[in-house]
PDB file of C-alpha atoms in Angstrom:
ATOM      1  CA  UNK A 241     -10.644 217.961  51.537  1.00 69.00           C
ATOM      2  CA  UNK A 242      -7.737 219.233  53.956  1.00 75.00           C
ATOM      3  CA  UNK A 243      -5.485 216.814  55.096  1.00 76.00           C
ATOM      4  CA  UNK A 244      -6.711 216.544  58.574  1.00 75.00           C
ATOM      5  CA  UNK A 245      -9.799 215.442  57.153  1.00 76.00           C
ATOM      6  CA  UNK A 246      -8.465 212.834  54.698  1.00 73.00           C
ATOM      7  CA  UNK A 247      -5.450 211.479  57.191  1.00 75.00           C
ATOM      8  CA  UNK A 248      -8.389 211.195  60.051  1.00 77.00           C
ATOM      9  CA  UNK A 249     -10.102 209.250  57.410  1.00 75.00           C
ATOM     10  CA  UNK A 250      -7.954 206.953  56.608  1.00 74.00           C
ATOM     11  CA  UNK A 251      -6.395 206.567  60.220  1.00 76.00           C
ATOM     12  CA  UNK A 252      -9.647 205.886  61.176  1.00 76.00           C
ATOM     13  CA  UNK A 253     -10.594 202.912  58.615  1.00 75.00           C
ATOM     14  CA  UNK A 254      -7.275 201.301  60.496  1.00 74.00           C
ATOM     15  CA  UNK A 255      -8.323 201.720  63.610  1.00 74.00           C
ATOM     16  CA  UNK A 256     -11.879 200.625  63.236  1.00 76.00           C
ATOM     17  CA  UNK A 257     -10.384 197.468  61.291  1.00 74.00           C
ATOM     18  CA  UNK A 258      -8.171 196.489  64.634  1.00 73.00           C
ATOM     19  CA  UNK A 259     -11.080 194.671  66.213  1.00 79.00           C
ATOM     20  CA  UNK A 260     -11.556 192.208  63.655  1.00 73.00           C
ATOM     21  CA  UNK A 261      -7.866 191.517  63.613  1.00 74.00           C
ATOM     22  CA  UNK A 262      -7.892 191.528  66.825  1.00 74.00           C
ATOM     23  CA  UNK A 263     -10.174 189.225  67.281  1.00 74.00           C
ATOM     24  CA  UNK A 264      -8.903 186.981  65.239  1.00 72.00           C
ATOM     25  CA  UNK A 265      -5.661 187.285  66.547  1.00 71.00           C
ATOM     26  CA  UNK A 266      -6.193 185.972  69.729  1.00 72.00           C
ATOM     27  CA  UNK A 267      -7.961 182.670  68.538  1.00 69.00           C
ATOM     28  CA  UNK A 268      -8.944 180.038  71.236  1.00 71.00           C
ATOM     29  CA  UNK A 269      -6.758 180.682  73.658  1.00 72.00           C
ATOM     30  CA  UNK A 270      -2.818 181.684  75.023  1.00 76.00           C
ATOM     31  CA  UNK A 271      -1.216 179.395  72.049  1.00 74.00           C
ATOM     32  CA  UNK A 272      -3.068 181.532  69.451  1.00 74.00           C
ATOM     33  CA  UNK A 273      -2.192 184.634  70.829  1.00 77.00           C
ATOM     34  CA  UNK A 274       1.690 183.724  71.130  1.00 78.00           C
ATOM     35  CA  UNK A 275       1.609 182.555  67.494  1.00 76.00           C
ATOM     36  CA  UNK A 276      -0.122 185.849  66.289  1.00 78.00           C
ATOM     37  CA  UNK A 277       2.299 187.649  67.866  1.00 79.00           C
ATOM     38  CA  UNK A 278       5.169 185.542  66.369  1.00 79.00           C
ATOM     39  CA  UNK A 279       3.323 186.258  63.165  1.00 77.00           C
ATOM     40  CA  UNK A 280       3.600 190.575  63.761  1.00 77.00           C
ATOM     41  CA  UNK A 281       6.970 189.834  65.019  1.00 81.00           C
ATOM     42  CA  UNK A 282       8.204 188.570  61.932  1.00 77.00           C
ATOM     43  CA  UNK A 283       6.385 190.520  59.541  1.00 76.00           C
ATOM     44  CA  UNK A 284       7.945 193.296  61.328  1.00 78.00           C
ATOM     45  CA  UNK A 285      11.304 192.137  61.148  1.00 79.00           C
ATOM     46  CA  UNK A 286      11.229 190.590  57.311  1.00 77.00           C
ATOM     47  CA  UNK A 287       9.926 194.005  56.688  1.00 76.00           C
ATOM     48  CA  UNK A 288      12.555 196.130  58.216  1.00 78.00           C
ATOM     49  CA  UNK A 289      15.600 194.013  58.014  1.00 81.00           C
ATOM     50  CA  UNK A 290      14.960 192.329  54.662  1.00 78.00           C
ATOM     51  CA  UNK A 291      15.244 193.738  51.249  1.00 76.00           C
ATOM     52  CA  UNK A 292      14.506 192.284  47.511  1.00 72.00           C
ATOM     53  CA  UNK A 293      12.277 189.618  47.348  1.00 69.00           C
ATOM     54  CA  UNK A 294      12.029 188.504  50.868  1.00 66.00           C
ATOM     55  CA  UNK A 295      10.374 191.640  51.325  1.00 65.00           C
ATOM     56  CA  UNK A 296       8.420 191.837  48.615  1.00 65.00           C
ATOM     57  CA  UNK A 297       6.388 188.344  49.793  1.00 63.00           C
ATOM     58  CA  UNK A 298       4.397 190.251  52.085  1.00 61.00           C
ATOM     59  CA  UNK A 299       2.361 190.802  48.955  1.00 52.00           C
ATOM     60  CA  UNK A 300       1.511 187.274  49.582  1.00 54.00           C
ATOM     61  CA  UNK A 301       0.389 187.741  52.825  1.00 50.00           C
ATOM     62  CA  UNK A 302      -2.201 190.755  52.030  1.00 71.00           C
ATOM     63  CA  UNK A 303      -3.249 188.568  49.205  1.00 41.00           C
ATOM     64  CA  UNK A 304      -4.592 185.840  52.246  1.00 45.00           C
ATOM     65  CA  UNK A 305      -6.092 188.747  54.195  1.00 45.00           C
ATOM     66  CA  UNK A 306      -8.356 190.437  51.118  1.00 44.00           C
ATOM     67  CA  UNK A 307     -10.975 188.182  51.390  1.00 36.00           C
ATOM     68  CA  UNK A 308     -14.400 190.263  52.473  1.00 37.00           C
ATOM     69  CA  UNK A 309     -15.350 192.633  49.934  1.00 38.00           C
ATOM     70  CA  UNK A 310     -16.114 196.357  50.905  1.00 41.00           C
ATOM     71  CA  UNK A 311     -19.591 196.290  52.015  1.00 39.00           C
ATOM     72  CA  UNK A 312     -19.878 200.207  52.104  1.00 41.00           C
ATOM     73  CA  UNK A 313     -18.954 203.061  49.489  1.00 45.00           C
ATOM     74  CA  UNK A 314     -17.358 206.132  50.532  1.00 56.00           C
ATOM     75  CA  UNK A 315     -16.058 208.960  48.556  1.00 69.00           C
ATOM     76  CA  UNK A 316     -14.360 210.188  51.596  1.00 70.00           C
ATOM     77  CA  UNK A 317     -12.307 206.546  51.757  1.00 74.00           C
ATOM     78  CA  UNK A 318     -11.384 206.760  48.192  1.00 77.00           C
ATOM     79  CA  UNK A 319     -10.140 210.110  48.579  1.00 78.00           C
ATOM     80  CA  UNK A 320      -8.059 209.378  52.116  1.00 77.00           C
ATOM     81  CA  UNK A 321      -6.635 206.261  50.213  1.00 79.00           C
ATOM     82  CA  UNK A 322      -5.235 208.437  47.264  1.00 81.00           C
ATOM     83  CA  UNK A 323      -4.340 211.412  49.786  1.00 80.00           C
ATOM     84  CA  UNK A 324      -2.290 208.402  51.542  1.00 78.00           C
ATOM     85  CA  UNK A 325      -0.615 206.926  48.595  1.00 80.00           C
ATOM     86  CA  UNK A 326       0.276 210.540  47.691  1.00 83.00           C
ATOM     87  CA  UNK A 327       1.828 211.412  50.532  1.00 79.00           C
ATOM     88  CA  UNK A 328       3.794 207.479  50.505  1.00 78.00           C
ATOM     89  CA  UNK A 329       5.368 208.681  47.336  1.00 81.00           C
ATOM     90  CA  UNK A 330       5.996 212.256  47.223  1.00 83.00           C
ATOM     91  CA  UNK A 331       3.303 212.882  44.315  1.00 85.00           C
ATOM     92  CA  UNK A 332       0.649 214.886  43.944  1.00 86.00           C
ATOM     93  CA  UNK A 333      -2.006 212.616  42.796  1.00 84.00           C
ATOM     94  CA  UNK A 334      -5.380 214.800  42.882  1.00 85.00           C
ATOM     95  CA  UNK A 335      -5.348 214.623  39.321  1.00 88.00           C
ATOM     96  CA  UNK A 336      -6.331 211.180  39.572  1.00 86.00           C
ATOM     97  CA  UNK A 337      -9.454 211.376  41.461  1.00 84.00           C
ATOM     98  CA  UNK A 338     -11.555 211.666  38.651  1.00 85.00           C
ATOM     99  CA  UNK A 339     -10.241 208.362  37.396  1.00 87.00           C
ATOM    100  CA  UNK A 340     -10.661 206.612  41.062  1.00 83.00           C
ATOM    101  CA  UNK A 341     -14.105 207.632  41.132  1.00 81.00           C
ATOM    102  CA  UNK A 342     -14.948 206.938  38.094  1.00 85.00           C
ATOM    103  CA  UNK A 343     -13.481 203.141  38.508  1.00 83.00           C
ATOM    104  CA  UNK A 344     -15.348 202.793  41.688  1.00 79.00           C
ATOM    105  CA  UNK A 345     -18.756 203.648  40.095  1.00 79.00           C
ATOM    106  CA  UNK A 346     -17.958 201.152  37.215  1.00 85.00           C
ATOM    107  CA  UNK A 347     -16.648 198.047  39.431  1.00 82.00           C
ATOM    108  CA  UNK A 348     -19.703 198.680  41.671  1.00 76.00           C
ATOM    109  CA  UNK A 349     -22.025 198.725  38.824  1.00 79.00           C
ATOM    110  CA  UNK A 350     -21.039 195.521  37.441  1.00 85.00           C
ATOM    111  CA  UNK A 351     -20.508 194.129  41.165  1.00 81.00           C
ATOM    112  CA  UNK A 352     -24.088 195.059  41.143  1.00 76.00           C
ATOM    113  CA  UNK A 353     -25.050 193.496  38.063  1.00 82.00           C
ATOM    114  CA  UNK A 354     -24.630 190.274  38.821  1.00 82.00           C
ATOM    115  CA  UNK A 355     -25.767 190.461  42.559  1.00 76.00           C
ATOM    116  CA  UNK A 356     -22.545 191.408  44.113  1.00 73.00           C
ATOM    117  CA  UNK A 357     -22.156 194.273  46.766  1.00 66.00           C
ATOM    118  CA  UNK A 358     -20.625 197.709  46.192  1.00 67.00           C
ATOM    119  CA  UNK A 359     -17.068 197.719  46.236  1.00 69.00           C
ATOM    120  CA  UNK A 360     -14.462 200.700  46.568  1.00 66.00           C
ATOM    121  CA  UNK A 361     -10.482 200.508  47.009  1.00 66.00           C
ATOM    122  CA  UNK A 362      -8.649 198.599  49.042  1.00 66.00           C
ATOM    123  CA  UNK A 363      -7.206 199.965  52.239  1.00 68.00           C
ATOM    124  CA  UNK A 364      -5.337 197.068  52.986  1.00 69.00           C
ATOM    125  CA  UNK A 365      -3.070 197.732  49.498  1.00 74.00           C
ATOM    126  CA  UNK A 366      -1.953 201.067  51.330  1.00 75.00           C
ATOM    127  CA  UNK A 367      -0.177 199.286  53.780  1.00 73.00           C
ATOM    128  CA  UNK A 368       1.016 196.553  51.234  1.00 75.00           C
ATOM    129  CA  UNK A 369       2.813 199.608  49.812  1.00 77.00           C
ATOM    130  CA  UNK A 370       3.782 200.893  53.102  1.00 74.00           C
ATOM    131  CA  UNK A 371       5.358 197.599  53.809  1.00 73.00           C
ATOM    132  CA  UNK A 372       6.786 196.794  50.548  1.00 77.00           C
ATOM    133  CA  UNK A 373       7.465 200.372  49.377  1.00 79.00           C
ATOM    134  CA  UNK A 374       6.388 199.059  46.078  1.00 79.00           C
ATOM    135  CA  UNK A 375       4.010 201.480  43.940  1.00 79.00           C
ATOM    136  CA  UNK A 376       3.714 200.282  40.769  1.00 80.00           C
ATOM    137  CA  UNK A 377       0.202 199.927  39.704  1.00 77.00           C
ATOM    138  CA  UNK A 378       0.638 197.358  37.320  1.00 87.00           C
ATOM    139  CA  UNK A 379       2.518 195.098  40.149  1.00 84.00           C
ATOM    140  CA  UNK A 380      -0.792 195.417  41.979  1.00 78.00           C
ATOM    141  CA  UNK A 381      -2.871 194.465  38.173  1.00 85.00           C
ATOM    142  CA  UNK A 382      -0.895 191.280  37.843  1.00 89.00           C
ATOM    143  CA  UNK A 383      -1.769 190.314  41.437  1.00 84.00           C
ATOM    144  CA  UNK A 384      -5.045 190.412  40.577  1.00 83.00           C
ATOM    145  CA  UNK A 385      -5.045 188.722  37.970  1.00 91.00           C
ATOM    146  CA  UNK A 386      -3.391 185.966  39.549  1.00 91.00           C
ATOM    147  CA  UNK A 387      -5.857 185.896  42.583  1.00 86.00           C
ATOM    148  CA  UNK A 388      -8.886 186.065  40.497  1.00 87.00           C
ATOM    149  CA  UNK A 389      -7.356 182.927  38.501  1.00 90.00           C
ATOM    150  CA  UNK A 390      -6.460 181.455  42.009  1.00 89.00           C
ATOM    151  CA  UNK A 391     -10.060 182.367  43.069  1.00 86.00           C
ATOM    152  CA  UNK A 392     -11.223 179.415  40.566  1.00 89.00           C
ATOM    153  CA  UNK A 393      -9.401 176.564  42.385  1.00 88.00           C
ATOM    154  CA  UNK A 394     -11.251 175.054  44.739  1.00 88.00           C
ATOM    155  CA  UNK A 395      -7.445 173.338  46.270  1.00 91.00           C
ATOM    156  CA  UNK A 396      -5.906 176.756  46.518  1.00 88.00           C
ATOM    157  CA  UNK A 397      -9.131 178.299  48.761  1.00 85.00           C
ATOM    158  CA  UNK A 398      -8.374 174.692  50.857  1.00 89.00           C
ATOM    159  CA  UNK A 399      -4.953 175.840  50.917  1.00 88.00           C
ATOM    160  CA  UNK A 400      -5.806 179.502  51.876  1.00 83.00           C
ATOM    161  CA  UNK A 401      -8.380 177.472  54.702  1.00 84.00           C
ATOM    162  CA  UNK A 402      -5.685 175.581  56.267  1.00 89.00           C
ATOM    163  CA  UNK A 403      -3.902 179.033  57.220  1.00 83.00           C
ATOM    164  CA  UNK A 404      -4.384 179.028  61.386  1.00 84.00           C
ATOM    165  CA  UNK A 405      -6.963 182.004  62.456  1.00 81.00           C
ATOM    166  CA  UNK A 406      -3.951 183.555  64.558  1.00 83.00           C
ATOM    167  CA  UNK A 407      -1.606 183.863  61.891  1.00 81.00           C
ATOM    168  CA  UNK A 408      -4.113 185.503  59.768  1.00 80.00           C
ATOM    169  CA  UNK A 409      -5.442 187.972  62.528  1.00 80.00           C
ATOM    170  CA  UNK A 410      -1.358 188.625  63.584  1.00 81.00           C
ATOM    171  CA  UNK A 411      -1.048 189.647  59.501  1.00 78.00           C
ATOM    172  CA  UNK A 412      -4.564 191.442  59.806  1.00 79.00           C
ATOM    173  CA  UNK A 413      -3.143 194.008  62.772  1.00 78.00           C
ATOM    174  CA  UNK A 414       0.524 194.676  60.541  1.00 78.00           C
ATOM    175  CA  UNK A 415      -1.749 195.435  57.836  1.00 75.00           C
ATOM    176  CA  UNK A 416      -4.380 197.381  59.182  1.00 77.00           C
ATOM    177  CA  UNK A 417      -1.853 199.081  61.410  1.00 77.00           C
ATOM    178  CA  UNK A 418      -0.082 200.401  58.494  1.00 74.00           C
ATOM    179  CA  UNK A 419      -3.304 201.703  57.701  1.00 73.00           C
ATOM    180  CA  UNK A 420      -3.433 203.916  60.476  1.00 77.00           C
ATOM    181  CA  UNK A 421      -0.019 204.989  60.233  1.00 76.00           C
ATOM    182  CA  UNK A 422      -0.393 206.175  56.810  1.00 73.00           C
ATOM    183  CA  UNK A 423      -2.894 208.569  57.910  1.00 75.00           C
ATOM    184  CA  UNK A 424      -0.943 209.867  60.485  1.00 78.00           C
ATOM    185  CA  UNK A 425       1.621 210.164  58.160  1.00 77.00           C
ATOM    186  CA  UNK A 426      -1.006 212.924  55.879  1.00 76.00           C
ATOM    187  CA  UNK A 427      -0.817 214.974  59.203  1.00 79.00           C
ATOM    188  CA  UNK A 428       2.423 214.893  59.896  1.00 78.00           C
ATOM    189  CA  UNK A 429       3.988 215.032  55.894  1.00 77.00           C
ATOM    190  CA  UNK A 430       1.223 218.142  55.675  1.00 78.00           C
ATOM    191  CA  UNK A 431       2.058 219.596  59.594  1.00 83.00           C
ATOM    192  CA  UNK A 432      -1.476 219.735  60.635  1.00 80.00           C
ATOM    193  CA  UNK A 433      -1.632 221.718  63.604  1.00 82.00           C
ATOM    194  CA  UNK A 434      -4.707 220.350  65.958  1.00 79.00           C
ATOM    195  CA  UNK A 435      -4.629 223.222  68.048  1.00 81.00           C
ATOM    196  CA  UNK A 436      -6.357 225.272  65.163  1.00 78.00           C
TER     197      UNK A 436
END
């Protein structure tokens, strides 16, 4: 697919996810609001003015928001996701495709198999990279791990509970806004001309 397709793809799965941060976000009233805007504030700022570890923590904080599985499976996501990790590093990653496809028809299959919905690739791992600038897939293996083994402990979902809705919904719009950008970022890295 061209790149105006795949960037409008995957700006689009950003931009339809805004509403539920948004939404969640602003909470109960004025005092939610402020704090998830203190929340975008300082993601913002940790992730432009920190480097190292501090800014590698925002891992963490996708980690709280990747809660709802995919409900839907689209080829066209999983290809905008690879066309925007491609164009985050430089690499030409069509080669993979096969692969990603592949891994999405096996993970639904046995999502399936024990009553689970379909699943496909994470969006919100784009912008984890866009904030993080961290690639590695095995970084993103180990996290997995971890949450799955997390996932089992009924104290660390009370934990995970106890998060306010606002802070959550101010880390939902960073996230999700990265998204968008990184879509933009297809048309722009591959100057799509919208006048054609």
């Amino acid at each position: 697919m061209p790149p105006v397709v795949t960037g409008s793809i995957v700006a689009v799965i950003g931009l339809n996810l805004a509403p539920i941060a948004a939404k969640g976000a602003m909470g109960s009233g004025t005092f939610d609001s402020m704090m998830a805007l203190m929340t975008v504030l300082c993601v913002g700022g940790i992730a432009v003015y920190t480097r190292g570890l501090a800014q590698r923590l925002l891992i963490l904080a996708h980690a709280m928001t990747v809660i709802v599985p995919v409900a839907i499976i689209l080829v066209a996501e999983n290809l905008g996701h690879i066309k925007a990790v491609s164009a985050m590093t430089g690499q030409d990653l069509d080669g993979y495709l096969g692969r990603a496809f592949v891994g999405d028809g096996v993970a639904t299959m046995l999502s399936g198999s024990v009553g689970g919905t379909g699943v496909t690739t994470y969006a919100e791992n784009i912008g984890v990279m866009a904030a993080t600038r961290i690639y590695s897939t095995l970084v993103f293996a180990f996290a997995a791990v971890i949450a799955i083994f997390l996932g089992f402990s009924p104290k660390f979902g009370a934990v995970i509970q106890s998060i306010p809705g606002p802070v959550l919904g101010g880390m939902s719009i960073v996230v999700f806004g990265l998204i968008a950008i990184a879509g933009a970022r297809i048309w722009v890295v591959n100057q799509v001309d919208f006048s054609d």
